[in-house]
Short mmCIF file of C-alpha atoms (C1' of nucleotides) in Angstrom, two decimals:
data_model
loop_
_atom_site.label_atom_id
_atom_site.label_comp_id
_atom_site.label_asym_id
_atom_site.label_seq_id
_atom_site.Cartn_x
_atom_site.Cartn_y
_atom_site.Cartn_z
CA MET A 29 135.91 113.96 162.74
CA ARG A 30 132.48 112.67 162.07
CA LEU A 31 131.39 113.75 158.48
CA SER A 32 127.79 114.17 159.68
CA ARG A 33 129.25 117.48 161.93
CA SER A 34 131.76 118.50 159.72
CA LEU A 35 131.71 121.19 157.43
CA ILE A 36 133.33 119.47 154.24
CA PRO A 37 130.98 120.34 151.57
CA THR A 38 131.78 118.02 148.37
CA LEU A 39 130.24 118.77 145.20
CA LYS A 40 129.15 116.22 142.50
CA GLU A 41 129.80 118.37 139.59
CA ASN A 42 132.48 120.32 138.29
CA PRO A 43 132.54 124.21 139.02
CA ALA A 44 132.82 126.06 136.09
CA GLU A 45 135.31 128.06 136.93
CA ALA A 46 137.77 125.52 137.55
CA GLN A 47 140.06 124.25 134.68
CA ILE A 48 142.63 122.15 135.78
CA ALA A 49 142.29 118.99 137.88
CA SER A 50 143.73 120.07 141.20
CA HIS A 51 141.53 123.52 141.14
CA ARG A 52 138.40 121.15 140.43
CA LEU A 53 139.36 118.47 142.90
CA MET A 54 139.73 121.13 145.95
CA LEU A 55 136.36 122.69 145.56
CA ARG A 56 134.76 119.39 144.86
CA ALA A 57 136.29 117.72 148.01
CA GLY A 58 135.41 120.47 150.03
CA LEU A 59 139.23 121.93 150.75
CA ILE A 60 138.45 125.69 149.82
CA ARG A 61 136.10 128.14 148.65
CA GLN A 62 137.00 131.02 146.39
CA GLN A 63 136.65 134.51 148.12
CA ALA A 64 137.73 136.87 145.19
CA ALA A 65 140.20 136.47 142.60
CA GLY A 66 143.31 134.43 143.58
CA ILE A 67 142.01 134.73 147.61
CA TYR A 68 140.91 131.60 149.09
CA ALA A 69 139.05 130.37 152.28
CA TRP A 70 140.76 126.93 153.59
CA LEU A 71 137.76 124.83 154.86
CA PRO A 72 138.36 122.27 157.62
CA ALA A 73 139.63 119.52 155.67
CA GLY A 74 141.97 121.96 153.35
CA GLN A 75 143.09 123.63 156.44
CA ARG A 76 144.38 120.43 157.72
CA VAL A 77 146.34 119.82 154.64
CA LEU A 78 147.64 123.12 154.86
CA ARG A 79 149.10 122.34 158.32
CA ASN A 80 150.34 118.69 157.58
CA ILE A 81 152.60 120.39 154.63
CA ALA A 82 153.85 123.16 156.91
CA GLN A 83 154.83 120.98 160.16
CA ILE A 84 156.78 118.72 157.39
CA VAL A 85 158.42 122.13 156.25
CA ARG A 86 158.91 123.07 159.93
CA GLU A 87 160.40 119.89 160.94
CA GLU A 88 162.95 119.78 157.71
CA GLN A 89 163.58 123.70 158.77
CA ASP A 90 164.62 123.04 162.20
CA ARG A 91 166.82 119.77 161.14
CA ALA A 92 168.70 122.07 158.97
CA GLY A 93 169.26 124.28 161.98
CA ALA A 94 166.96 127.07 160.82
CA GLN A 95 164.98 129.10 163.22
CA GLU A 96 161.36 129.66 163.47
CA MET A 97 159.98 133.14 163.86
CA LEU A 98 156.75 135.05 162.57
CA MET A 99 156.73 138.48 160.83
CA PRO A 100 154.01 140.57 160.19
CA THR A 101 151.96 140.32 157.24
CA ILE A 102 151.81 144.26 156.87
CA GLN A 103 155.02 146.11 156.72
CA SER A 104 156.36 149.82 156.61
CA ALA A 105 156.79 151.24 153.04
CA GLU A 106 159.87 153.21 154.67
CA LEU A 107 161.65 149.50 154.88
CA TRP A 108 161.18 149.21 151.39
CA ARG A 109 162.32 152.76 150.54
CA GLU A 110 165.63 151.52 152.00
CA SER A 111 166.22 148.95 149.56
CA ARG A 112 165.09 151.09 146.73
CA ARG A 113 162.48 148.34 146.31
CA TYR A 114 159.15 150.10 147.20
CA ASP A 115 159.09 151.81 143.51
CA ALA A 116 160.96 148.28 142.03
CA TYR A 117 158.11 146.13 143.06
CA GLY A 118 155.62 147.49 140.73
CA PRO A 119 152.03 147.34 140.93
CA GLU A 120 152.13 143.73 142.18
CA MET A 121 152.79 144.88 145.60
CA LEU A 122 149.66 145.71 147.39
CA ARG A 123 149.93 149.21 149.13
CA ILE A 124 147.84 150.41 151.69
CA ALA A 125 147.33 153.39 153.80
CA ASP A 126 146.26 153.58 157.45
CA ARG A 127 144.12 156.22 159.17
CA HIS A 128 146.86 158.63 159.31
CA ASP A 129 147.58 158.23 155.60
CA ARG A 130 150.99 156.47 156.43
CA GLU A 131 152.12 154.23 153.73
CA LEU A 132 151.86 150.49 154.36
CA LEU A 133 152.12 147.34 152.31
CA TYR A 134 150.83 143.54 152.65
CA GLY A 135 154.51 141.81 152.38
CA PRO A 136 154.97 139.95 149.07
CA THR A 137 158.34 138.86 150.68
CA ASN A 138 160.42 139.50 154.04
CA GLU A 139 164.21 140.52 152.88
CA GLU A 140 163.96 144.29 153.90
CA MET A 141 162.15 143.53 157.63
CA ILE A 142 164.74 140.36 158.59
CA THR A 143 167.49 142.63 157.55
CA ALA A 144 166.12 145.44 159.61
CA ILE A 145 165.72 142.95 162.54
CA MET A 146 169.29 141.55 162.11
CA ARG A 147 170.29 145.20 161.91
CA GLU A 148 169.04 146.08 165.13
CA ASN A 149 170.08 142.88 167.07
CA VAL A 150 173.33 141.61 165.52
CA GLN A 151 176.73 143.32 165.71
CA SER A 152 179.30 140.65 165.59
CA TYR A 153 180.78 138.15 163.67
CA ARG A 154 180.32 135.76 166.21
CA ASP A 155 176.66 135.86 166.24
CA LEU A 156 176.69 134.26 162.53
CA PRO A 157 175.79 132.44 160.94
CA GLN A 158 172.14 132.56 161.14
CA ILE A 159 169.17 131.01 159.08
CA LEU A 160 166.12 132.12 160.15
CA TYR A 161 162.18 131.13 158.64
CA HIS A 162 158.85 132.06 159.30
CA ILE A 163 155.57 130.22 157.67
CA GLN A 164 153.26 133.29 157.10
CA TRP A 165 150.78 134.93 154.39
CA LYS A 166 151.89 136.76 151.50
CA PHE A 167 150.21 138.72 148.84
CA ARG A 168 151.47 139.58 145.31
CA ASP A 169 148.65 141.28 143.18
CA GLU A 170 149.06 138.96 139.98
CA MET A 171 147.92 140.40 136.73
CA ARG A 172 146.09 136.83 136.18
CA PRO A 173 145.68 134.42 139.17
CA ARG A 174 144.67 131.27 137.85
CA PHE A 175 144.81 127.48 138.66
CA GLY A 176 143.31 127.67 142.16
CA VAL A 177 146.18 127.74 144.85
CA LEU A 178 148.76 127.21 142.56
CA ARG A 179 148.55 130.88 141.38
CA GLY A 180 147.08 132.78 143.89
CA ARG A 181 147.57 136.48 145.23
CA GLU A 182 147.17 135.33 148.77
CA PHE A 183 149.52 132.48 149.85
CA LEU A 184 151.07 130.86 152.43
CA MET A 185 154.75 130.46 152.08
CA LYS A 186 157.79 129.44 154.08
CA ASP A 187 159.95 132.09 153.56
CA GLY A 188 163.99 131.76 155.20
CA TYR A 189 167.11 133.90 155.37
CA SER A 190 170.39 133.18 155.97
CA PHE A 191 173.00 135.30 157.06
CA ASP A 192 176.97 134.37 156.74
CA PHE A 193 180.15 136.11 157.44
CA ASN A 194 181.81 135.44 154.30
CA TYR A 195 181.08 133.68 150.78
CA GLU A 196 181.70 130.29 151.48
CA GLY A 197 179.56 130.30 154.73
CA ALA A 198 176.79 131.42 152.60
CA VAL A 199 177.35 128.84 150.02
CA THR A 200 177.19 126.24 152.77
CA SER A 201 173.96 127.88 154.21
CA TYR A 202 172.61 127.58 150.30
CA ARG A 203 173.74 123.68 150.08
CA ARG A 204 172.23 123.14 153.65
CA MET A 205 168.88 124.65 152.39
CA MET A 206 169.12 122.60 149.09
CA LEU A 207 169.32 119.32 151.29
CA ALA A 208 166.68 120.45 153.58
CA TYR A 209 164.72 121.30 150.30
CA MET A 210 165.17 118.20 148.75
CA ARG A 211 164.11 116.31 152.22
CA THR A 212 161.23 117.96 152.52
CA PHE A 213 159.73 117.22 148.88
CA ARG A 214 160.41 113.96 149.71
CA ARG A 215 158.31 113.60 152.83
CA LEU A 216 155.67 115.56 151.13
CA GLY A 217 155.14 112.49 148.50
CA VAL A 218 156.47 114.49 145.58
CA ARG A 219 159.44 114.72 143.16
CA ALA A 220 160.81 118.14 142.58
CA ILE A 221 163.81 118.45 140.74
CA PRO A 222 166.22 121.46 141.06
CA MET A 223 166.73 123.44 138.48
CA ARG A 224 168.83 126.57 137.55
CA ALA A 225 167.00 129.67 137.75
CA ASP A 226 166.66 133.33 137.32
CA THR A 227 167.05 135.56 140.14
CA GLY A 228 164.42 138.27 139.07
CA PRO A 229 163.57 141.41 141.25
CA ILE A 230 164.95 139.69 144.12
CA GLY A 231 168.49 139.73 142.45
CA GLY A 232 171.78 137.99 143.05
CA ASP A 233 173.59 135.47 141.07
CA LEU A 234 173.10 132.03 142.39
CA SER A 235 169.69 130.41 142.27
CA HIS A 236 167.52 127.05 141.93
CA GLU A 237 163.90 126.47 141.43
CA PHE A 238 162.57 123.26 142.31
CA HIS A 239 159.75 121.71 140.20
CA ILE A 240 157.46 119.15 140.04
CA LEU A 241 157.05 117.85 136.66
CA ALA A 242 153.43 118.02 135.70
CA SER A 243 151.50 118.74 132.03
CA THR A 244 149.66 121.51 133.70
CA GLY A 245 152.85 123.29 135.33
CA GLU A 246 153.23 126.97 134.32
CA SER A 247 157.03 126.78 133.44
CA ALA A 248 158.88 125.12 130.47
CA VAL A 249 161.48 123.11 131.65
CA PHE A 250 164.68 120.82 130.10
CA TYR A 251 166.16 118.29 132.31
CA ASP A 252 168.37 115.23 132.10
CA ALA A 253 166.18 111.93 131.95
CA ALA A 254 168.91 110.79 134.29
CA PHE A 255 166.92 112.60 136.74
CA GLU A 256 164.29 110.27 137.05
CA ALA A 257 166.40 107.59 137.89
CA ILE A 258 168.84 109.20 140.55
CA ASP A 259 167.92 109.58 144.39
CA LEU A 260 167.11 112.80 145.40
CA ARG A 261 166.77 112.27 149.02
CA GLY A 262 169.90 113.01 150.51
CA GLU A 263 168.61 110.63 153.52
CA GLN A 264 172.44 110.00 154.56
CA VAL A 265 173.78 113.46 153.78
CA SER A 266 174.95 114.79 157.58
CA TYR A 267 174.36 118.73 157.43
CA ASP A 268 177.58 119.09 159.32
CA ASP A 269 180.04 117.32 157.05
CA SER A 270 180.86 119.89 154.61
CA ALA A 271 182.26 116.86 152.25
CA GLU A 272 179.09 115.09 152.33
CA LEU A 273 176.91 118.40 151.61
CA ASP A 274 179.33 119.42 148.77
CA ALA A 275 178.90 116.08 147.32
CA PHE A 276 175.52 116.19 147.25
CA PHE A 277 175.30 119.65 146.14
CA ALA A 278 177.44 118.50 143.34
CA HIS A 279 174.75 115.31 142.84
CA MET A 280 171.74 117.24 142.65
CA THR A 281 173.28 120.11 140.07
CA THR A 282 175.65 118.54 137.87
CA LEU A 283 172.93 116.86 135.60
CA TYR A 284 171.47 119.25 133.41
CA ALA A 285 167.92 120.98 134.38
CA ALA A 286 166.99 124.48 133.74
CA THR A 287 163.58 126.68 133.58
CA ASP A 288 163.63 128.12 129.97
CA GLU A 289 164.75 131.50 131.48
CA LYS A 290 168.03 129.89 132.32
CA HIS A 291 167.97 127.68 129.24
CA ASP A 292 171.55 127.23 127.74
CA THR A 293 171.20 125.65 124.47
CA GLU A 294 175.15 125.09 124.39
CA ALA A 295 174.92 122.95 127.47
CA TRP A 296 171.79 121.57 126.10
CA LYS A 297 173.54 119.91 123.27
CA ALA A 298 175.84 118.18 125.66
CA VAL A 299 173.16 116.37 126.95
CA PRO A 300 172.61 113.07 125.12
CA GLU A 301 169.99 113.32 123.01
CA LEU A 302 167.61 110.43 123.98
CA ARG A 303 168.12 111.88 127.55
CA ARG A 304 166.64 115.56 126.82
CA ARG A 305 163.47 116.12 128.35
CA GLU A 306 161.40 118.91 127.92
CA GLY A 307 158.25 119.30 129.87
CA ARG A 308 156.51 121.49 132.30
CA GLY A 309 156.84 122.17 135.93
CA ILE A 310 155.17 123.70 138.74
CA GLU A 311 157.47 125.66 140.95
CA VAL A 312 157.42 124.49 144.30
CA GLY A 313 160.16 126.24 145.92
CA GLN A 314 163.11 128.79 145.17
CA ILE A 315 166.36 129.61 146.97
CA PHE A 316 168.72 132.61 146.31
CA TYR A 317 172.15 133.51 146.94
CA PHE A 318 172.66 137.17 146.71
CA GLY A 319 175.50 138.31 148.73
CA SER A 320 175.45 141.40 150.30
CA LYS A 321 173.15 143.16 147.94
CA TYR A 322 170.37 143.89 150.93
CA THR A 323 172.85 144.49 153.79
CA LYS A 324 174.78 146.57 151.89
CA ALA A 325 171.47 148.70 150.89
CA MET A 326 169.91 148.91 154.45
CA GLY A 327 173.49 149.13 156.59
CA PHE A 328 173.72 146.21 158.29
CA SER A 329 177.24 145.16 159.01
CA VAL A 330 178.97 143.31 161.91
CA VAL A 331 182.52 143.55 163.24
CA GLY A 332 184.78 141.06 162.03
CA PRO A 333 187.50 139.32 164.06
CA ASP A 334 190.30 141.73 162.84
CA GLY A 335 187.72 144.93 163.78
CA ALA A 336 186.87 145.62 160.35
CA ARG A 337 183.03 146.02 159.58
CA ILE A 338 181.75 143.54 156.70
CA HIS A 339 178.08 143.25 155.18
CA PRO A 340 176.72 139.92 155.76
CA GLU A 341 176.18 137.56 153.04
CA MET A 342 172.69 136.66 152.81
CA GLY A 343 170.36 133.94 151.13
CA SER A 344 166.71 133.82 150.88
CA TYR A 345 164.78 130.35 150.65
CA GLY A 346 160.95 130.05 149.80
CA ILE A 347 158.53 126.72 149.78
CA GLY A 348 155.10 127.51 148.42
CA VAL A 349 152.70 126.19 151.39
CA SER A 350 149.50 126.81 149.84
CA ARG A 351 150.78 126.20 146.48
CA LEU A 352 152.27 122.72 147.44
CA ALA A 353 148.60 121.48 148.37
CA GLY A 354 147.55 121.96 144.61
CA ALA A 355 150.51 120.53 143.16
CA ILE A 356 150.38 117.49 145.07
CA ILE A 357 147.01 116.80 144.19
CA GLU A 358 148.08 117.82 140.42
CA ALA A 359 150.68 114.82 140.66
CA ASN A 360 148.38 112.68 142.45
CA HIS A 361 144.86 112.08 141.47
CA ASP A 362 142.53 109.94 139.08
CA SER A 363 139.29 110.35 137.79
CA ALA A 364 137.44 109.45 141.07
CA GLY A 365 139.10 112.28 142.77
CA ILE A 366 142.31 112.91 144.92
CA ILE A 367 145.12 110.47 145.88
CA TRP A 368 146.76 111.69 149.17
CA PRO A 369 150.13 110.72 150.06
CA ALA A 370 149.78 109.76 153.59
CA ALA A 371 152.02 112.64 155.19
CA VAL A 372 149.56 115.51 153.93
CA ALA A 373 146.05 113.65 153.99
CA PRO A 374 143.86 115.73 155.66
CA PHE A 375 142.66 112.20 157.27
CA ARG A 376 144.70 109.00 156.95
CA VAL A 377 141.63 106.87 157.04
CA ALA A 378 138.29 107.38 155.97
CA ILE A 379 135.45 104.96 158.30
CA VAL A 380 132.83 104.30 155.97
CA ASN A 381 129.33 103.14 157.35
CA LEU A 382 127.66 101.11 155.25
CA ARG A 383 124.64 100.90 156.99
CA GLN A 384 123.98 103.66 159.42
CA GLY A 385 121.55 102.35 162.01
CA ASP A 386 122.35 98.83 162.08
CA ALA A 387 123.55 97.88 165.48
CA GLU A 388 126.68 95.55 164.98
CA THR A 389 127.75 98.20 161.75
CA ASP A 390 127.70 101.07 164.01
CA ALA A 391 129.47 99.60 166.92
CA LEU A 392 132.34 97.94 164.75
CA CYS A 393 132.49 101.83 163.34
CA GLU A 394 132.29 103.45 166.46
CA LEU A 395 135.20 101.00 167.99
CA ALA A 396 137.13 101.52 164.88
CA TYR A 397 136.78 105.45 165.33
CA ALA A 398 137.76 105.18 168.95
CA LYS A 399 140.69 103.35 168.17
CA ILE A 400 141.98 105.65 165.29
CA GLY A 401 141.14 109.01 166.77
CA ASP A 402 141.53 112.16 165.13
CA SER A 403 143.06 110.75 161.92
CA ALA A 404 139.93 109.26 160.93
CA LEU A 405 137.10 110.82 159.28
CA TYR A 406 134.07 108.92 160.37
CA ASP A 407 131.49 108.93 157.47
CA ASP A 408 128.25 108.27 159.63
CA ARG A 409 125.88 109.99 157.52
CA HIS A 410 122.57 108.12 156.63
CA GLU A 411 123.53 108.28 152.91
CA ARG A 412 123.91 105.36 150.26
CA ALA A 413 127.00 103.19 150.08
CA GLY A 414 127.52 104.64 146.47
CA MET A 415 127.20 108.10 147.63
CA LYS A 416 130.12 107.07 150.73
CA PHE A 417 132.04 105.48 148.26
CA ALA A 418 132.19 108.03 145.74
CA ASP A 419 132.99 110.57 148.43
CA ALA A 420 135.54 108.79 150.13
CA ASP A 421 137.25 108.32 146.69
CA LEU A 422 137.04 111.94 146.19
CA MET A 423 138.71 113.01 149.42
CA GLY A 424 141.14 110.69 148.98
CA HIS A 425 142.13 109.51 152.13
CA PRO A 426 145.00 106.77 151.64
CA TRP A 427 142.86 104.12 153.38
CA GLN A 428 138.96 103.39 153.50
CA LEU A 429 137.54 101.29 156.06
CA ILE A 430 134.53 99.91 154.75
CA VAL A 431 132.01 98.16 157.44
CA GLY A 432 128.88 96.72 156.51
CA PRO A 433 126.34 94.51 158.07
CA ARG A 434 127.55 91.52 156.06
CA GLY A 435 131.40 91.73 157.65
CA ALA A 436 130.23 93.38 160.77
CA ALA A 437 128.42 90.41 161.80
CA ARG A 438 131.34 88.33 161.79
CA GLY A 439 133.43 90.97 162.78
CA ARG A 440 135.08 91.69 159.83
CA LEU A 441 135.48 94.86 157.56
CA GLU A 442 137.03 95.59 154.48
CA LEU A 443 140.09 97.77 154.10
CA LYS A 444 140.91 99.40 150.88
CA GLU A 445 143.72 101.29 149.80
CA ARG A 446 143.15 104.28 147.93
CA CYS A 447 146.18 104.54 145.58
CA SER A 448 146.26 100.80 144.50
CA ASN A 449 142.31 100.26 144.82
CA GLU A 450 143.78 96.89 146.49
CA ARG A 451 140.87 95.65 149.20
CA LEU A 452 141.22 92.80 151.72
CA GLU A 453 138.59 91.55 154.17
CA LEU A 454 140.26 91.64 157.74
CA ALA A 455 139.55 91.70 161.63
CA LEU A 456 139.60 95.43 163.01
CA GLU A 457 143.09 94.69 164.81
CA ASP A 458 144.60 93.46 161.57
CA ALA A 459 143.25 96.51 159.68
CA LEU A 460 144.45 98.79 162.10
CA THR A 461 147.81 97.55 162.09
CA LYS A 462 148.13 98.12 158.67
CA VAL A 463 146.41 101.63 158.51
CA MET A 464 149.09 102.80 161.15
CA ALA A 465 152.00 101.35 160.04
"C1'" C B 12 147.04 145.42 130.87
"C1'" G B 13 145.71 143.64 125.26
"C1'" G B 14 142.20 139.72 123.48
"C1'" G B 15 137.79 136.71 124.11
"C1'" G B 16 133.72 134.72 127.44
"C1'" C B 17 130.51 134.23 131.47
"C1'" G B 18 127.20 136.88 135.35
"C1'" U B 19 119.44 133.47 136.27
"C1'" G B 20 117.66 128.98 143.86
"C1'" G B 21 123.87 125.67 147.27
"C1'" C B 22 126.37 123.22 141.86
"C1'" G B 23 125.76 122.80 136.82
"C1'" C B 24 123.02 124.88 133.11
"C1'" A B 25 118.42 126.55 129.62
"C1'" G B 26 115.22 131.14 128.88
"C1'" C B 27 117.34 136.69 126.07
"C1'" C B 28 118.02 136.61 119.19
"C1'" U B 29 111.66 137.83 118.47
"C1'" G B 30 109.68 142.01 125.77
"C1'" G B 31 104.24 139.86 128.45
"C1'" U B 32 103.33 136.26 135.94
"C1'" A B 33 111.22 132.27 135.73
"C1'" G B 34 112.39 126.56 133.79
"C1'" C B 35 115.29 122.09 133.56
"C1'" G B 36 118.85 118.43 136.00
"C1'" C B 37 121.61 117.81 140.12
"C1'" G B 38 121.55 118.90 145.60
"C1'" C B 39 118.24 120.22 149.94
"C1'" U B 40 113.59 119.03 153.57
"C1'" U B 41 109.42 115.40 154.59
"C1'" G B 42 107.48 110.68 153.51
"C1'" U B 43 107.53 105.95 151.16
"C1'" U B 44 111.03 102.84 148.65
"C1'" U B 45 115.75 100.52 148.25
"C1'" U B 46 120.16 99.35 150.47
"C1'" G B 47 128.20 96.57 149.31
"C1'" G B 48 129.42 101.85 143.92
"C1'" G B 49 125.91 108.54 143.28
"C1'" U B 50 118.22 103.79 144.41
"C1'" A B 51 112.70 104.72 142.53
"C1'" C B 52 108.31 107.31 143.66
"C1'" A B 53 105.24 111.31 145.95
"C1'" A B 54 104.99 116.13 148.17
"C1'" G B 55 107.57 120.78 149.10
"C1'" A B 56 111.22 124.92 150.55
"C1'" G B 57 114.40 127.78 147.93
"C1'" G B 58 115.26 133.10 143.04
"C1'" C B 59 117.13 141.95 144.67
"C1'" C B 60 117.99 137.19 136.50
"C1'" G B 61 125.69 140.83 139.22
"C1'" C B 62 124.46 146.57 140.22
"C1'" C B 63 122.78 151.31 138.79
"C1'" G B 64 120.51 154.15 135.09
"C1'" G B 65 117.22 154.48 130.60
"C1'" U B 66 113.72 152.61 126.75
"C1'" U B 67 108.59 151.01 127.39
"C1'" C B 68 102.05 150.09 129.37
"C1'" G B 69 105.43 146.30 130.66
"C1'" A B 70 112.61 144.25 130.90
"C1'" G B 71 115.90 138.11 132.82
"C1'" U B 72 115.19 139.57 127.79
"C1'" C B 73 116.37 145.73 124.31
"C1'" C B 74 120.26 150.50 125.23
"C1'" G B 75 124.47 153.04 128.02
"C1'" G B 76 127.47 152.76 132.22
"C1'" C B 77 129.85 149.89 136.19
"C1'" C B 78 131.23 145.76 139.04
"C1'" G B 79 132.61 141.06 139.50
"C1'" C B 80 134.86 136.09 137.49
"C1'" C B 81 136.91 132.72 133.82
"C1'" C B 82 139.99 131.51 129.26
"C1'" C B 83 144.39 133.24 125.95
"C1'" G B 84 148.55 136.63 125.76
"C1'" A B 85 151.84 139.55 128.22
"C1'" C B 86 153.48 139.65 133.44
"C1'" C B 87 154.94 136.88 137.63
"C1'" A B 88 160.41 136.05 144.67
#
RNA sequence: CGGGGCGUGGCGCAGCCUGGUAGCGCGCUUGUUUUGGGUACAAGAGGCCGCCGGUUCGAGUCCGGCCGCCCCGACCA
């Protein structure tokens, strides 16, 4: 993308409404603009971030055997009466009436809808297990939206649902999703710790929240410092080997880690004192097992091998895609701006033309831009070098390809790595090799 | 929802107490200058002062109502 022709409105000053770093930086780097309390428009660069995060989430869900689908944002109140959550959910649910005065709602989550879809289309235990997910906008009418996209009212979420014939199967699905989540967060460039969590209105008795540690997090968390050292990735674990899956699950859940709702002071005392960490976390995902709560309430059953009907066992699995954009920035920034992990950066590299109009400089920039293509943001504005440097740092591209007349005359340019601030003078080909690695 | 605060060019703010033709910095446009970390000078453009009503000869300023936004708390798959 050529910056001169892009809607990436960077701000030099901090907008007054933004209190925390990620919110300030998302506004200043031109990623988002607020439209109403807790409701944001994602500008082109922001949309690219959202798309990158969603794509990684999608790939890891697919790899875990989940199937992508797409359910609507608007749901019928009838559906929610079946599970008795229409009244239970309270004012956080946005209720709408259509022109015929039929009661609708903007979905805050989709357990009812997916259960209804399964009920209509699945009759036999042989059709199980299944895990389905979608990436869709949700709306929860929060009492007090804040912190930009970290607590918005409208937000993009990956929500998935597993259906198993029995408890053992459901536990396996739960463990598969935990593995998928750890891999997802790893690829997104953040360390998220699974913590025992409260199940809340979704109900059920087994749940973990995934928290990125950050002083600005909304949740108080307690965890064993050993988490800071262990391998959270699970790269080598096979989804199809139940022994490996169980071992990974044990590895993730044996050490103490809990949110304040589930904090157990007795168990806490068993953690060596020097390893007790109390901090704050940003919840970026949560997984639940809740058995047949919804399949029973909504009358979804399948015929088993013995001819008897059983209510499938469910789990649900959420990742806050739009919240992650903010959380990743919260965990990766400095005083100059964002420091994007390469996997989610809107642009892998900025081409900084220090002397727009200088023939050799322009030519070298154009060549670099042609070779890199869409993952480059070419700063071809007629602006001073200082402003371009400041904007590139603010936007947080992992790499900056700095091209000025001094080097261009000799066919050289400078490559700056945002996270280390390291600069190298190189020929274009060598720089591209490093950038594309 | 309880408490607190704020709405004035795109952004950040002053002006309001004590009513009298709307200001500053940044940004934007044009020109000159400068050119490897937000250059300097000059000339410009841009404002239902959140909305409605009231008081007054006159309201950004005073009074009432409403709306929006932010912060603390409670709440929060």
